Coordinates of C-alpha atoms in Angstrom, one line a residue:
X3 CA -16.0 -24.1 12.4
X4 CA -16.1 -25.6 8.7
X5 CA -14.2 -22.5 7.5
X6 CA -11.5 -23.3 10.5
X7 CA -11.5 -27.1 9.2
X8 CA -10.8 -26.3 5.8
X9 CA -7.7 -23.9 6.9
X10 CA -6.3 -27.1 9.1
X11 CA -6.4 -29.0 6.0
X12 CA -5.0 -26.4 4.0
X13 CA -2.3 -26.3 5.8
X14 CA -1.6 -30.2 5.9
X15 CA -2.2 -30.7 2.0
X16 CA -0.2 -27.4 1.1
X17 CA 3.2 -27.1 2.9
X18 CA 6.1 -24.8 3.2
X19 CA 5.5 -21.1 3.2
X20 CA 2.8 -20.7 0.5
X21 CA 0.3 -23.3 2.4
X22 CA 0.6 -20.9 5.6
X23 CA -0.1 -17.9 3.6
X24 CA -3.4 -19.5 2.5
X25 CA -4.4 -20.5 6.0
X26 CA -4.0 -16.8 7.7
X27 CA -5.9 -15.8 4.0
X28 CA -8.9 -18.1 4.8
X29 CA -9.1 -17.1 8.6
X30 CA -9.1 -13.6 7.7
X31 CA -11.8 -14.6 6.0
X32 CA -13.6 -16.2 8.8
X33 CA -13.3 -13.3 11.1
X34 CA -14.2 -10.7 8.1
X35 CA -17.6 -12.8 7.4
X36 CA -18.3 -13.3 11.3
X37 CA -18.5 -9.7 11.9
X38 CA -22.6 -9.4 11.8
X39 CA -22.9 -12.2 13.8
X40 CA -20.4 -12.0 17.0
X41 CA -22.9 -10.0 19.2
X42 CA -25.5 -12.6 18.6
X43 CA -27.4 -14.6 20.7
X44 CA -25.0 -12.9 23.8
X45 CA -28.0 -12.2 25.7
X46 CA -30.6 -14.4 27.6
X47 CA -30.3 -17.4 28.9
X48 CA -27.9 -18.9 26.6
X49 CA -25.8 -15.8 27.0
X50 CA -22.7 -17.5 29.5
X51 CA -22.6 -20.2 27.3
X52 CA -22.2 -18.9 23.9
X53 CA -20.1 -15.8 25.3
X54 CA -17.6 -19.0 26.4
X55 CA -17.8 -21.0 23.5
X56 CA -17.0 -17.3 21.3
X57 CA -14.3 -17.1 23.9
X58 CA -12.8 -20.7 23.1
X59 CA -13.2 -20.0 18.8
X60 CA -11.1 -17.0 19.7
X61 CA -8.5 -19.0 21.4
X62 CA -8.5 -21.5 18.5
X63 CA -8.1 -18.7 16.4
X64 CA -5.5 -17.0 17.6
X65 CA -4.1 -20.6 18.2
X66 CA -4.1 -21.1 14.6
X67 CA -2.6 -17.9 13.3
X68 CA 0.3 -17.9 15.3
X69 CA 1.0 -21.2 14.0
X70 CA 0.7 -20.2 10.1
X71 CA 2.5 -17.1 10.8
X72 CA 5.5 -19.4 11.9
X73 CA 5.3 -21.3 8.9
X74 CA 5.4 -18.2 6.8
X75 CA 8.5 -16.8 8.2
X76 CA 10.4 -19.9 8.5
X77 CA 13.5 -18.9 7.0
X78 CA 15.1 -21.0 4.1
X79 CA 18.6 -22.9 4.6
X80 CA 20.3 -20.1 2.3
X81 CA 18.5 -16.8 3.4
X82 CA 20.3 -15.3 0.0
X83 CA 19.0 -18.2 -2.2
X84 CA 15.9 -17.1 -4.4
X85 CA 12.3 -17.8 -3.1
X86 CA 9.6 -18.1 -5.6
X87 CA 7.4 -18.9 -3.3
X88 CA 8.8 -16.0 -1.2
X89 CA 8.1 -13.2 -3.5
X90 CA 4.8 -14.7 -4.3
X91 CA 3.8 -14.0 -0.7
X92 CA 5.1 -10.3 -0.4
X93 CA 3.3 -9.8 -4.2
X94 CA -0.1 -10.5 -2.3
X95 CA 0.7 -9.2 1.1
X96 CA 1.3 -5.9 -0.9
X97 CA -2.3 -6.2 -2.9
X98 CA -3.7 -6.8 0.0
X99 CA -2.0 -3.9 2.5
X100 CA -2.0 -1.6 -0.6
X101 CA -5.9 -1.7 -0.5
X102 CA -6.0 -1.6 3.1
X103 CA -4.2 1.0 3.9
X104 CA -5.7 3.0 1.2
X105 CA -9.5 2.6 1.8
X106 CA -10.5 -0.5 4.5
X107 CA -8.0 0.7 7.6
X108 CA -10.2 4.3 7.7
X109 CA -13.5 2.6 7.7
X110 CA -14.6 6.0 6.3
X111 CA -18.1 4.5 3.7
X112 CA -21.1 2.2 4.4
X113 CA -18.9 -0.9 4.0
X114 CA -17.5 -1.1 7.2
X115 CA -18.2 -4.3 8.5
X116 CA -20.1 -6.0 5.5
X117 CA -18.3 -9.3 4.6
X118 CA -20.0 -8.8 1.3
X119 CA -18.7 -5.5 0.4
X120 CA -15.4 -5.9 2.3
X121 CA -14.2 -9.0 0.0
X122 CA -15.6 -7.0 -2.9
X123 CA -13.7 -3.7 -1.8
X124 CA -10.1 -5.8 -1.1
X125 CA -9.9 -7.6 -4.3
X126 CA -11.0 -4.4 -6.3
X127 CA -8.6 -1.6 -4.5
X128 CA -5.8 -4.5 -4.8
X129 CA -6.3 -3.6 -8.4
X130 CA -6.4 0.0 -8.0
X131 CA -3.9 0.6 -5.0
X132 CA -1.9 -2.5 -5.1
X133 CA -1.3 -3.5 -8.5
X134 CA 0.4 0.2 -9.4
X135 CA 2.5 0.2 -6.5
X136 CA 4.0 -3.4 -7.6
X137 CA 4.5 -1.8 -11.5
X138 CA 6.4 1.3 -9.9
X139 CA 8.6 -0.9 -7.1
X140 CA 9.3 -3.3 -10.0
X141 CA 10.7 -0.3 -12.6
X142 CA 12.8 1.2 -9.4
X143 CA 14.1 -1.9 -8.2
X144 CA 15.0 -3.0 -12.0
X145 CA 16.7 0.1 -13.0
X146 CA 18.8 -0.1 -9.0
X147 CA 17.0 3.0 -8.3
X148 CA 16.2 4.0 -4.7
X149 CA 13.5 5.1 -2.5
X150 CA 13.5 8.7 -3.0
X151 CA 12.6 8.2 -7.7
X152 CA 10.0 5.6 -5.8
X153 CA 8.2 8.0 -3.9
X154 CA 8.2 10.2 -6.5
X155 CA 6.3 7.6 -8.8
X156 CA 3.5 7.1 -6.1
X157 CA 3.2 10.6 -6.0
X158 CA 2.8 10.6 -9.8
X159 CA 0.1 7.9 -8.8
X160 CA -1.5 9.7 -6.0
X161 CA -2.3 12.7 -8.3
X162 CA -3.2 10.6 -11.0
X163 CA -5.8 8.8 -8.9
X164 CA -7.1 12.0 -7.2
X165 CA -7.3 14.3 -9.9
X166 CA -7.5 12.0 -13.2
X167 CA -8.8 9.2 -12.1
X168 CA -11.7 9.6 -9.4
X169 CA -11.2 13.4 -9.5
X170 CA -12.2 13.5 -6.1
X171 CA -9.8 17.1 -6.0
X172 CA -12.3 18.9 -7.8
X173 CA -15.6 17.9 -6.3
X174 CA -17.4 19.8 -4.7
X175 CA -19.4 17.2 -2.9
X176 CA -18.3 14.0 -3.7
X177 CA -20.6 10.7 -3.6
X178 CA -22.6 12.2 -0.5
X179 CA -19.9 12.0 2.0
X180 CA -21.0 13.7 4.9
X181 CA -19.4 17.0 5.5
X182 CA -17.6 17.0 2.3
X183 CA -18.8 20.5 0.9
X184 CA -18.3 21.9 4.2
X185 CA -14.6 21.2 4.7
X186 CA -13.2 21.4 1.3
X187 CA -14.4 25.2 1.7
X188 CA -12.1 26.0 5.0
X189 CA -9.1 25.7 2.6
X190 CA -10.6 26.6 -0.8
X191 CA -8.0 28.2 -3.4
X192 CA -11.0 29.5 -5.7
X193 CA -8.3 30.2 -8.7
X194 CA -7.3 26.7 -8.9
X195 CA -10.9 25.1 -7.7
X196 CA -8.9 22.6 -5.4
X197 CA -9.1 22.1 -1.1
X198 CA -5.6 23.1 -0.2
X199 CA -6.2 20.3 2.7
X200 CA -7.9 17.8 0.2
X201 CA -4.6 18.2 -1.8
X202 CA -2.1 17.8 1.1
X203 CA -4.6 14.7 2.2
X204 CA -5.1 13.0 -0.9
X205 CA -1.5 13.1 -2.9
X206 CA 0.0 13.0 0.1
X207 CA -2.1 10.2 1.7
X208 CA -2.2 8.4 -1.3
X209 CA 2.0 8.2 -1.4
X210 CA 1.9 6.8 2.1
X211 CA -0.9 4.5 3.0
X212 CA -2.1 3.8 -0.5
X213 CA 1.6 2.4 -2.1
X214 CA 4.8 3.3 0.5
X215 CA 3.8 2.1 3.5
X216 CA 2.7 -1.1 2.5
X217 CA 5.4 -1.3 0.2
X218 CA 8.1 -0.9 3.3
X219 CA 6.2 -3.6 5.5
X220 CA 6.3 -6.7 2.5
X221 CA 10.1 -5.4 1.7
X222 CA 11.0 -6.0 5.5
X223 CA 9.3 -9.5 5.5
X224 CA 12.3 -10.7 3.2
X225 CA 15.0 -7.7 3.7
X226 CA 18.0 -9.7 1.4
X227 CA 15.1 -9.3 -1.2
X228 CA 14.4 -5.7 -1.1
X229 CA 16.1 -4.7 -3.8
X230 CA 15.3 -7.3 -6.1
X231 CA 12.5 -7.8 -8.7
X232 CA 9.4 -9.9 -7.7
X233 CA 7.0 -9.5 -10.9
X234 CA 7.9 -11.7 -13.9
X235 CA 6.8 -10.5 -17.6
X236 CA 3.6 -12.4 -17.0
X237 CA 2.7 -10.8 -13.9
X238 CA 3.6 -7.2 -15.3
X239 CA 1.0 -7.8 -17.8
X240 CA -1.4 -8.7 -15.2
X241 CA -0.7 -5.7 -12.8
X242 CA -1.1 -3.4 -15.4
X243 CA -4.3 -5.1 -16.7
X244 CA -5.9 -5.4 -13.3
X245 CA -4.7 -1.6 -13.0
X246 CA -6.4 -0.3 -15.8
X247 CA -9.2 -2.3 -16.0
X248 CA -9.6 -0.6 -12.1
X249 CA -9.5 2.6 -13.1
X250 CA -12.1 2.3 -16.5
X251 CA -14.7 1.2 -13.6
X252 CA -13.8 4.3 -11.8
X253 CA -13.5 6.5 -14.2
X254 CA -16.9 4.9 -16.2
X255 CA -18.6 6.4 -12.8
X256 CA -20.6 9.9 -13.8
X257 CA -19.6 11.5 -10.8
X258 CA -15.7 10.7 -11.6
X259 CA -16.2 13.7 -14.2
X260 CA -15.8 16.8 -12.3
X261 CA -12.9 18.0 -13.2
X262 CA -12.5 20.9 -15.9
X263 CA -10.0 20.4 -19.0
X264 CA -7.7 23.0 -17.8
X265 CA -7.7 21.1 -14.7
X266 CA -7.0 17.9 -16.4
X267 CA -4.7 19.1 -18.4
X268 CA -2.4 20.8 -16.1
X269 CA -3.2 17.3 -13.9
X270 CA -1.4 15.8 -16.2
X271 CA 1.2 18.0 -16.8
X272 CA 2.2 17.5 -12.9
X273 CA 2.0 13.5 -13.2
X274 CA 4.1 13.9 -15.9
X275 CA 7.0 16.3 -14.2
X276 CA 6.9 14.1 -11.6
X277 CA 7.4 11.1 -13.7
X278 CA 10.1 12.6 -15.3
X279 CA 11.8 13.9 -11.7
X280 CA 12.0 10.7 -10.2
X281 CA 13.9 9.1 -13.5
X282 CA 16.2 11.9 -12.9
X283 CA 16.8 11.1 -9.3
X284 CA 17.2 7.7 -10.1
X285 CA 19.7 8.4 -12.7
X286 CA 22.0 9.8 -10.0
X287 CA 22.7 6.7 -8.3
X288 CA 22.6 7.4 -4.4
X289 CA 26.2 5.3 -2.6
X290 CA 24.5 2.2 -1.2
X291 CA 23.2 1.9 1.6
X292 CA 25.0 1.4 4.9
X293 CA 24.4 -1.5 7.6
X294 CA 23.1 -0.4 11.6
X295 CA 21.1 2.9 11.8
X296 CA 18.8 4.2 14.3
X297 CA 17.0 2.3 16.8
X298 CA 13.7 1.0 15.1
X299 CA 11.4 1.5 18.1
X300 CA 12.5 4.9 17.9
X301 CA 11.7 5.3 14.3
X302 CA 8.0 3.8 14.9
X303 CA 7.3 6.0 17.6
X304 CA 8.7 9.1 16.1
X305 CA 6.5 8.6 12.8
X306 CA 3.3 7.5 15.0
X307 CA 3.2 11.2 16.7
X308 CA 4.2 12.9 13.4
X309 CA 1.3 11.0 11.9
X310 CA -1.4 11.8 14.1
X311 CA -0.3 15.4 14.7
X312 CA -1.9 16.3 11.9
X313 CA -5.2 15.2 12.9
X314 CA -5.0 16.0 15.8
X315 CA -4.4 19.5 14.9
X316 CA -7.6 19.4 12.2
X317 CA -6.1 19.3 8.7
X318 CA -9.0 20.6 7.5
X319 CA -7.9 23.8 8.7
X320 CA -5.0 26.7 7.2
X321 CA -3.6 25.9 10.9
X322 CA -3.9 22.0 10.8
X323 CA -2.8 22.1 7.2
X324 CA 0.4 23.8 8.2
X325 CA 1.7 21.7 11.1
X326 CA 0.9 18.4 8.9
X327 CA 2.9 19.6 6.0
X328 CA 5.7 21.1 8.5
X329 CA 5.9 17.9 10.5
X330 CA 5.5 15.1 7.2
X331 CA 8.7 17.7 5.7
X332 CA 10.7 18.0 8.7
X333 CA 10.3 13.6 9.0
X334 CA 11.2 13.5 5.7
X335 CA 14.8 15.5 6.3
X336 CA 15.0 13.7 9.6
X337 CA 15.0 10.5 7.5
X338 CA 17.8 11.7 5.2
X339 CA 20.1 12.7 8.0
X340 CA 19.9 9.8 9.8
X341 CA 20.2 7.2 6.8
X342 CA 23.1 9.3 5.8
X343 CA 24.5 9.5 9.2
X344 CA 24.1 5.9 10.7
X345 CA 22.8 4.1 7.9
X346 CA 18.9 2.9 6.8
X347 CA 17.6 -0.7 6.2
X348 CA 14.7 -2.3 5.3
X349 CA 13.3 -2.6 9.1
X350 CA 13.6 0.8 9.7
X351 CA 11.4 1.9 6.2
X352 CA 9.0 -0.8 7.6
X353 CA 8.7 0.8 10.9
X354 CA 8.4 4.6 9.4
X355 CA 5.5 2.8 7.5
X356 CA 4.2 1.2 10.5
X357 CA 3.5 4.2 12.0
X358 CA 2.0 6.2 9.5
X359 CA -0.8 2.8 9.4
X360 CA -1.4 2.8 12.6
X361 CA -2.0 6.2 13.0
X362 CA -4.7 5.8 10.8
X363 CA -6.3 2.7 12.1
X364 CA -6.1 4.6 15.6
X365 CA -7.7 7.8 14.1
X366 CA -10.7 5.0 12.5
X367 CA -12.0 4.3 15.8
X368 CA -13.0 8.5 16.7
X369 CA -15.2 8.7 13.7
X370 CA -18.2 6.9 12.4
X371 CA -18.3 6.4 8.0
X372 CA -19.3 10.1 6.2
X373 CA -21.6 7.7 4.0
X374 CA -24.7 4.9 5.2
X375 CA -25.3 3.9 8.4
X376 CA -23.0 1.3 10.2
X377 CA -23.7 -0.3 13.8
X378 CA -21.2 0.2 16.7
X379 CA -20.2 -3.2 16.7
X380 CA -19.7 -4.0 12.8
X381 CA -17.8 -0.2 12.8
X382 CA -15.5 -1.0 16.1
X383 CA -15.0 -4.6 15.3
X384 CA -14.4 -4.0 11.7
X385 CA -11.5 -0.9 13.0
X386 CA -10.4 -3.6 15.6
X387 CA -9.8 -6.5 12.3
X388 CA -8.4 -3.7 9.9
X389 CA -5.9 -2.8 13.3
X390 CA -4.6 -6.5 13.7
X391 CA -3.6 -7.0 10.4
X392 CA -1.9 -4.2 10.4
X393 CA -0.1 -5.2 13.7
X394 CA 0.5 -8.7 12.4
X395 CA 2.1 -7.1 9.6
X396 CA 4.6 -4.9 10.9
X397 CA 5.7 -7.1 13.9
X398 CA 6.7 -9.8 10.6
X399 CA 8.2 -6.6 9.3
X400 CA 10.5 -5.7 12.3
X401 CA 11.2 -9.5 13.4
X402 CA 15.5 -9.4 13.4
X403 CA 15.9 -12.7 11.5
X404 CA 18.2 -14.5 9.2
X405 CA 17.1 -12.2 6.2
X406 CA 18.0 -9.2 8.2
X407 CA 21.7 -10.4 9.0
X408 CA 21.9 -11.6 5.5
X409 CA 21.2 -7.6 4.4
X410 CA 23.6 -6.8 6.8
X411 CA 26.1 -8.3 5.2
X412 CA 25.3 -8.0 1.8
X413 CA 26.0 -4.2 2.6
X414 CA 27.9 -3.9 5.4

């Protein structure tokens, strides 16, 4: 109630777009810290009456996000007119997606559900997750580059992360995660001492959920901004500090050392192709890009079933391997064709993104975390929190608004 209190005056004290951010920040809050206690005194005699009291804090809730998410998207008078405040928002919706798409949407370790570890984990994996992605959409955007030189930078990330970073490609068995050993074996390439599946899974998953995905989704919040610079010199410095210092914790872990120095070495030797592909790519300016395009539903649902056929098929298999590398490839051409063919916008990278998270945050609910031991409730309540976000999120993304018909005509 006193967290709910604060947010109302929040948003009185702090207007425009910036004070509604803050509000859906501090109720995210509220429902991330109320997760040990909603199943609480449900039984016995008091049971009716605190189940309809929970039932009315639910209502005000959902009461009170609705709201702030109106204020949020309000559009400005000039939707082509720069928005400080704007940018500010999509800087931390992108910390804040970055990290939980990358670690908090698959509920996979012992911090499901702890308030504690959960507001420890968010601000940290910001750093790690969210802060890169900024540095590389703000050297693409910069330099007029496109897409395809910045997906090639977050895979330059991805393998750092996996293989110089945590090094979690070359473990064996990595911080006690259940199962690990056994199904890093089923695709073992003994002469390179990697998982063919971990591989696919980690670079892979690390490009999409860690920086692309929620890249797309804060892009389509403000589409007549998606090609411009949000970061100024001061917050360069900090991305890259909060990015570094991240990865010294990370890497100041014993168990982050379990990679060989050949393996290192020719680690680096990939991050540093790649790095050096995608400044080609973006050398060769693309022709820009055209106004209509696909139908976005169409788009979201095409990428939800390509991103759960994978698991559904087991990854961890040669055969589950193959139909996720054959179906993320043959998405990836689909893509091309069809922003060649009828044009691409921001909405539709949003909705491609879209799917890929919530094919995750589906997925969360079938397993319980490889690490501790989480109650049903905290595990289902915390996949249920991570889900809405997510939801929230992209239906902001794929709203048709002002800032869409503004990008329409800025490139139609």
């Amino acid at each position: 109630m006193f967290v709910l209190l604060a947010a109302a005056a929040v948003g009185w004290l702090v207007r425009g777009r910036f004070g509604g951010a803050l509000v859906l920040v501090l109720i995210a809050c509220l429902i991330v810290a109320s997760f040990p206690q909603l199943s609480a005194d449900l039984v016995g005699d008091r049971g009716l009456a605190v189940g309809v009291l929970r039932g009315a804090e639910v209502v005000c809730l959902g009461v009170a996000v609705h709201a702030a998410a109106r204020r949020v998207h309000r559009p400005t008078t000039d939707p082509l007119k720069p928005d400080i405040n704007g940018k500010a928002i999509q800087v931390v919706a992108v910390l804040g997606l970055c990290a939980i798409g990358a670690e908090l949407l698959a509920a996979y370790d012992d911090s499901t559900g702890d308030a504690a570890a959960l507001a420890f984990a968010l601000v940290f994996f910001a750093g790690l997750y969210g802060a890169p992605a900024l540095l590389a959409r703000e050297l693409v955007r910069r330099r007029g580059w496109g897409w395809p030189s910045l997906l090639l930078l977050f895979a330059a990330l991805g393998t750092a992360q996996a293989c110089l970073i945590d090094q979690s490609m070359f473990a064996v068995d990595y911080q006690g995660y259940e199962g690990w050993k056994f199904f890093r074996e089923q695709t073992l390439i003994p002469a390179l001492g990697i998982s063919a599946s971990n591989a696919y899974s980690f670079v892979f998953g690390h490009v999409i959920y860690s920086f692309a995905a929620p890249i797309a989704l804060a892009e389509a919040w403000a589409p007549q901004r998606a090609r411009e610079p949000w970061l100024s010199p001061t917050g360069i410095v900090a991305a890259a500090l909060a990015y570094l210092g991240t990865a010294a914790v990370i890497l100041a872990d014993p168990e982050s050392h379990t990679g060989s120095p050949m393996q290192l070495a020719v680690s680096s030797g990939v991050v540093v192709a790649v790095v050096a592909a995608a400044l080609l790519v973006g050398r060769a300016r693309a022709t820009a890009t055209k106004a209509g395009g696909p139908p976005v539903w169409a788009v979201l649902l095409i990428t939800l079933v390509v991103a759960l056929a994978p698991d559904l098929a087991d990854t961890t298999s040669w055969r589950g391997l193959a139909v996720g590398v054959v179906a993320s490839g043959a998405l990836g051409v689909a893509i091309l064709v069809a922003a060649r063919m009828w044009g691409w916008s921001p909405r539709h990278s949003a909705a491609a993104g879209l799917g890929f998270l919530l094919a995750r945050g589906l997925m969360a609910f079938t397993y319980f975390p490889l690490i501790g031991n989480v109650e049903p409730f905290a595990k289902y309540a915390h996949n249920t929190a991570m889900l809405i976000v997510v939801l929230i999120a992209g239906a902001v993304a794929l709203r048709q608004g002002p800032g869409v018909l503004a990008f329409q005509a800025h490139t139609g």
